[in-house]
mmCIF file of C-alpha atoms in Angstrom:
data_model
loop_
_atom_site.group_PDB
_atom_site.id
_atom_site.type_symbol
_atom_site.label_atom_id
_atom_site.label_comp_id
_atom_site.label_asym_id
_atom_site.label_seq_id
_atom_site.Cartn_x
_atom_site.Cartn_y
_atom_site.Cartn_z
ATOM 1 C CA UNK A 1 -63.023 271.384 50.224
ATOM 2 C CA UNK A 2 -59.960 273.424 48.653
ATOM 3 C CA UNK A 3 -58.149 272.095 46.081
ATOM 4 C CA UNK A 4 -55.390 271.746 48.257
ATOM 5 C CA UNK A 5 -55.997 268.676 49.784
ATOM 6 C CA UNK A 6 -54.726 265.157 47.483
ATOM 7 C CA UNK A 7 -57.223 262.580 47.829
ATOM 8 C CA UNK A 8 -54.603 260.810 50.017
ATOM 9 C CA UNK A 9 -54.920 263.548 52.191
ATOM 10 C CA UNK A 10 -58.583 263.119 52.507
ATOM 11 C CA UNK A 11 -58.504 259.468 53.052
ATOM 12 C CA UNK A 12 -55.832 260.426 55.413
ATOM 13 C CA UNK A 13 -58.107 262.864 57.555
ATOM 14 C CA UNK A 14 -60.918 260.610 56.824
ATOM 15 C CA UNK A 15 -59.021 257.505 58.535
ATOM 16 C CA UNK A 16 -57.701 259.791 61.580
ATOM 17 C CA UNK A 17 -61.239 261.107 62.222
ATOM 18 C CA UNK A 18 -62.763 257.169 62.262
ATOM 19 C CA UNK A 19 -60.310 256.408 64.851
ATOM 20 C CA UNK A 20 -60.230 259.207 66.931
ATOM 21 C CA UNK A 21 -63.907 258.912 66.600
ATOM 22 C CA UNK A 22 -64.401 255.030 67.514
ATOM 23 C CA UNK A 23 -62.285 256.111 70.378
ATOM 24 C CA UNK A 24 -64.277 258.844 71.892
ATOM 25 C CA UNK A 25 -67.179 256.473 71.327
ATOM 26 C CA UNK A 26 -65.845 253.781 73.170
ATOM 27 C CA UNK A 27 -65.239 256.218 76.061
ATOM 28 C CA UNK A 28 -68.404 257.978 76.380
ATOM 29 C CA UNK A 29 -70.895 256.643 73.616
ATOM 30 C CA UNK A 30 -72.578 258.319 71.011
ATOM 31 C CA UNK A 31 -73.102 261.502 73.241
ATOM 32 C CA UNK A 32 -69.038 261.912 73.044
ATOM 33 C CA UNK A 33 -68.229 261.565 69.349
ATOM 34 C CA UNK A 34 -68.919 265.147 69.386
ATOM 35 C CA UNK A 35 -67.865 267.332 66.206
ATOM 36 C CA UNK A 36 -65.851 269.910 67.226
ATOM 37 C CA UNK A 37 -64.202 267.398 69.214
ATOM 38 C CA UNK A 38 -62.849 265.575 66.740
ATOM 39 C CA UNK A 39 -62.215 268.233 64.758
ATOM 40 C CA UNK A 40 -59.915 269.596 67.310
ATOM 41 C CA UNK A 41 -58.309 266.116 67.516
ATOM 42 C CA UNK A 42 -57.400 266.014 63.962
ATOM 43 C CA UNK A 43 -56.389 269.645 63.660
ATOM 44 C CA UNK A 44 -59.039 270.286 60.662
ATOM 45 C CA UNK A 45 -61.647 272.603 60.308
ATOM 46 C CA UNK A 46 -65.602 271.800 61.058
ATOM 47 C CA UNK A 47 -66.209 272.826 57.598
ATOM 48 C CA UNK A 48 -63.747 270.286 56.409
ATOM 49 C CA UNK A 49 -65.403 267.551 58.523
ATOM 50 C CA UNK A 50 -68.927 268.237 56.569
ATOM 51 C CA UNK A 51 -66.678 268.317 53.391
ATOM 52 C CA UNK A 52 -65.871 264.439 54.212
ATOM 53 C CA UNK A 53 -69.033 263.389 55.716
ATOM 54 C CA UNK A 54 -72.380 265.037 55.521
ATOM 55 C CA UNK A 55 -73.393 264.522 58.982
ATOM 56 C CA UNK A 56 -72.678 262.717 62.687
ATOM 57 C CA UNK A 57 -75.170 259.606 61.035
ATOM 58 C CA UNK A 58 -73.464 259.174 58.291
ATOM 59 C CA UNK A 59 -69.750 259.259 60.052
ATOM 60 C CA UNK A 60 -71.064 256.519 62.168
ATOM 61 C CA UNK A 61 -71.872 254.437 59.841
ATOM 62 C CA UNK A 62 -68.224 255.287 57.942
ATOM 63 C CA UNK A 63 -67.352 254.127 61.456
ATOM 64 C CA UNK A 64 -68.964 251.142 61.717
ATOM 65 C CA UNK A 65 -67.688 250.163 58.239
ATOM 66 C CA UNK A 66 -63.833 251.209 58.876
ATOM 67 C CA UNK A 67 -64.009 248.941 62.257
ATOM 68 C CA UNK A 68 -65.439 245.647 59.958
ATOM 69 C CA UNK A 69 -62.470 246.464 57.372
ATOM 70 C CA UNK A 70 -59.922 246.948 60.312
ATOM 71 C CA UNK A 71 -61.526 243.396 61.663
ATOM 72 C CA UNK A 72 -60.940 241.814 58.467
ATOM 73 C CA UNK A 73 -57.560 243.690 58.171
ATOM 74 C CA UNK A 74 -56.719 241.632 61.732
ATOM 75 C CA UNK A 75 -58.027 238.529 60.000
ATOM 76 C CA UNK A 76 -55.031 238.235 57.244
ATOM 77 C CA UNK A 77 -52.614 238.108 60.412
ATOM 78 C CA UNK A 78 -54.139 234.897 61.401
ATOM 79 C CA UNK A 79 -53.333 233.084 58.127
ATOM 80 C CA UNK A 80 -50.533 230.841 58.184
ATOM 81 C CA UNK A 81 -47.779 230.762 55.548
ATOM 82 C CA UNK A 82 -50.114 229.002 53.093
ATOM 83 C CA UNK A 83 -52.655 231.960 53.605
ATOM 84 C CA UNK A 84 -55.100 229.423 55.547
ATOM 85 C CA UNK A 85 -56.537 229.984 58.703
ATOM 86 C CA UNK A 86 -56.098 226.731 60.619
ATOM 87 C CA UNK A 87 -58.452 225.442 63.442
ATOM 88 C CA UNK A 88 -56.794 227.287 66.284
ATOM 89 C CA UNK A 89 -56.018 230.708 64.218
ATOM 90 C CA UNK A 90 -59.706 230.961 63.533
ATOM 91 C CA UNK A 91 -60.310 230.285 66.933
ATOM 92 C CA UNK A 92 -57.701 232.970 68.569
ATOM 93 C CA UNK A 93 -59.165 235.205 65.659
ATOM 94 C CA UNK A 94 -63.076 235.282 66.811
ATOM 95 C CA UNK A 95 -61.353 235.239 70.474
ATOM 96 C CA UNK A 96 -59.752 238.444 69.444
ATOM 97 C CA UNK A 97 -63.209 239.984 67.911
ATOM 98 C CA UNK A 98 -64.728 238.947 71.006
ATOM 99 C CA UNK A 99 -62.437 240.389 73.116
ATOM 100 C CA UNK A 100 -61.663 243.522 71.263
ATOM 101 C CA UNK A 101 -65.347 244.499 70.401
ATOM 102 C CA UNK A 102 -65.141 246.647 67.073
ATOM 103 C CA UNK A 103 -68.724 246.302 67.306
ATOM 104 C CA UNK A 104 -69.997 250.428 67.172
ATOM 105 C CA UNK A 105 -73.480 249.205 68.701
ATOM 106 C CA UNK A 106 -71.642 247.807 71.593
ATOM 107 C CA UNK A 107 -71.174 251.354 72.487
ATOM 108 C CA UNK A 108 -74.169 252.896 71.952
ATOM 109 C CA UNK A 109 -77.677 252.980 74.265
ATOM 110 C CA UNK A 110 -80.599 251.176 73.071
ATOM 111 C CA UNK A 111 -82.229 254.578 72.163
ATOM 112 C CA UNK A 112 -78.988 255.924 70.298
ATOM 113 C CA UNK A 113 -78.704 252.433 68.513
ATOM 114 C CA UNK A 114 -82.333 252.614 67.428
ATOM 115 C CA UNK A 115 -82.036 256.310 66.134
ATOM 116 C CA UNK A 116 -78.985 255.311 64.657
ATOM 117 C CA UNK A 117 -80.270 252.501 62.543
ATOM 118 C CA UNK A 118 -83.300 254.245 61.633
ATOM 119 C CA UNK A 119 -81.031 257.226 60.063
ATOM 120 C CA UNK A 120 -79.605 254.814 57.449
ATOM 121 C CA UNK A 121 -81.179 252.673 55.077
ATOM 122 C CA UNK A 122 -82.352 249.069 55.381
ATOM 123 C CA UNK A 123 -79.741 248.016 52.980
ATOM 124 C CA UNK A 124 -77.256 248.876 55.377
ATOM 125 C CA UNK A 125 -78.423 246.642 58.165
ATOM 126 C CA UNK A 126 -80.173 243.536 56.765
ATOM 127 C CA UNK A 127 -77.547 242.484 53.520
ATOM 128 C CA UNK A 128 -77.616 238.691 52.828
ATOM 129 C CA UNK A 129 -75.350 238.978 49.823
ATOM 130 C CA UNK A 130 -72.847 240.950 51.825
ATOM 131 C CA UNK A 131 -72.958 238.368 54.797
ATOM 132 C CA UNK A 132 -73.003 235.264 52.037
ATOM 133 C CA UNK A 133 -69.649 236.810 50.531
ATOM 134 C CA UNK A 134 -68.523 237.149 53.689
ATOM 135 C CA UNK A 135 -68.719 233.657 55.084
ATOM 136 C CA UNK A 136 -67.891 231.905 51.850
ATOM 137 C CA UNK A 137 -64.777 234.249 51.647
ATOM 138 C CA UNK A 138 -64.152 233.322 55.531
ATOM 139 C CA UNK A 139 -64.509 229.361 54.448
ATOM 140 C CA UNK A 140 -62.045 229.666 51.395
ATOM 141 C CA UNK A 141 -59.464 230.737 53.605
ATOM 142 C CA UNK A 142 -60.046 227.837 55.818
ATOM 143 C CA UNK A 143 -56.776 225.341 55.595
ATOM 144 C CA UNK A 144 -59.658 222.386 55.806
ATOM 145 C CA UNK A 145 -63.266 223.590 55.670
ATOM 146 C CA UNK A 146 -66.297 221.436 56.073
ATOM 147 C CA UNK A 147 -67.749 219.676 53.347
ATOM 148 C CA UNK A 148 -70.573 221.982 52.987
ATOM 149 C CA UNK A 149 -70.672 223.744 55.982
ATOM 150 C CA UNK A 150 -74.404 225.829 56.725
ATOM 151 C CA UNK A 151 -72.246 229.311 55.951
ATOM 152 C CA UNK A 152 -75.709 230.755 57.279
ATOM 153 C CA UNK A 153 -75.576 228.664 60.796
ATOM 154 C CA UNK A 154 -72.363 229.910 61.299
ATOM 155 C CA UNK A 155 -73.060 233.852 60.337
ATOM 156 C CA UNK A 156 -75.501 233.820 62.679
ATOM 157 C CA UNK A 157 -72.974 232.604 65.122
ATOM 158 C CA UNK A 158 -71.428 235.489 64.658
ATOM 159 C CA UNK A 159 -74.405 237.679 65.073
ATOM 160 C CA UNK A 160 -75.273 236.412 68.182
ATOM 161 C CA UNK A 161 -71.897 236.902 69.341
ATOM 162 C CA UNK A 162 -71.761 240.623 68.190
ATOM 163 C CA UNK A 163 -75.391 240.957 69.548
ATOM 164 C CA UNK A 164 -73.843 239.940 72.708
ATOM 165 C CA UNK A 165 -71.167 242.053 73.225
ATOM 166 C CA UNK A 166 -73.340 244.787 72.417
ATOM 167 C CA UNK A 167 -76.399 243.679 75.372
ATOM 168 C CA UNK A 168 -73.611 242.377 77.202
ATOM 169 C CA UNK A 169 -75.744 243.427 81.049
ATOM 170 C CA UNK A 170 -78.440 241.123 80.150
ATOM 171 C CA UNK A 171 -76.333 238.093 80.517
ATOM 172 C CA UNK A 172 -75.274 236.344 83.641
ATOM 173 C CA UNK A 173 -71.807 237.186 84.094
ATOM 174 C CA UNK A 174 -70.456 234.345 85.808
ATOM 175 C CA UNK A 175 -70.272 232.305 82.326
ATOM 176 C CA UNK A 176 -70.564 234.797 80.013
ATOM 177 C CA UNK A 177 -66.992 234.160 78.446
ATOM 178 C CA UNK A 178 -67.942 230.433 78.902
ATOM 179 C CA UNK A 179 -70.711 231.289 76.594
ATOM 180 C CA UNK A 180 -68.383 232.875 73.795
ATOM 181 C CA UNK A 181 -66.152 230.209 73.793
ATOM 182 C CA UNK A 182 -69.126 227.736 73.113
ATOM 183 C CA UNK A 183 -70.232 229.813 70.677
ATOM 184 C CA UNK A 184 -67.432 230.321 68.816
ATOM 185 C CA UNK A 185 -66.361 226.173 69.102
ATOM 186 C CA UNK A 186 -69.821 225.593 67.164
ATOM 187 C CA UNK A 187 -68.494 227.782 64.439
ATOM 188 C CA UNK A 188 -65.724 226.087 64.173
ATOM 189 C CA UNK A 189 -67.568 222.707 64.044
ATOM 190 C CA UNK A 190 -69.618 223.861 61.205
ATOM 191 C CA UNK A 191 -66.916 225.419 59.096
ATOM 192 C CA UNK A 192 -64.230 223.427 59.901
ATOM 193 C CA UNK A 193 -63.189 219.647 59.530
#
């Protein structure tokens, strides 16, 4: 990459490609985040693209990362003025996850998802320390968490609500928002008082 570019301005082109990216993959799926697309939509080079990422598998897993930290991003503007998430906040936050779908696999085919996933390592997929630190820093920003709220119960929650938005056809439609909304109130049951 030439010496020309700060490392802001790498972040910068990095950030610009993730979004322009997550966007051509919500519109068309994996087949759409193509490179010279993107490339064209940034106004940078193909060479500079490989400079940033070394290939399409391992942008879209920068992908999938950038949409959890913009998720988390969303989180902090749920938190009151005491930095707590109250009952309802948490609620209208997992409404808004549910809703919004950062979820990458919620775009993809089953046969894109699975070639996908096998292109990165297991440690990217199956991370208990990564979803324990998650949850318990989800319940310390709870304005009055459970005693000792089953932080695994409620990740997997989660899961099954992101594994739902992302097999969404298989459902019956008719309560399928019915369904979030329960699932989400038993997360809030086990993490909050």
């Amino acid at each position: 990459m030439p010496k020309i570019f700060t490392e802001e301005n790498k972040d910068n082109m990095r950030q610009r490609l993730l979004d322009e990216g997550f966007q051509l993959l919500k519109e068309g799926g994996l087949a759409a985040v193509n490179i010279d697309k993107l490339t064209e939509l940034v106004f940078i080079a193909k060479g500079t693209f490989y400079n940033l990422f070394e290939n399409k598998s391992e942008f879209m897993y920068h992908m999938m990362i950038h949409e959890r930290n913009r998720s988390k991003d969303k989180l902090i503007s749920y938190l009151n003025t005491r930095n707590k998430l109250t009952k309802d906040s948490l609620r209208d936050y997992l409404l808004w996850l549910s809703s919004e779908n950062p979820n990458v696999f919620a775009y993809l085919s089953d046969a894109e998802k699975k070639r996908l996933v096998s292109s990165w390592a297991d440690k990217y997929i199956e991370d208990e320390e990564n979803d324990s630190e998650t949850m318990h820093t989800l319940i310390a920003m709870i304005d009055k968490p459970a005693r000792n709220p089953d932080w695994k119960l409620a990740c997997n929650y989660m899961k099954l609500i992101a594994v739902s938005l992302t097999t969404r056809k298989v459902f019956i439609a008719d309560n399928y928002d019915d369904m979030i909304a329960s699932l989400i109130e038993n997360i809030i049951k086990i993490l909050c008082i």
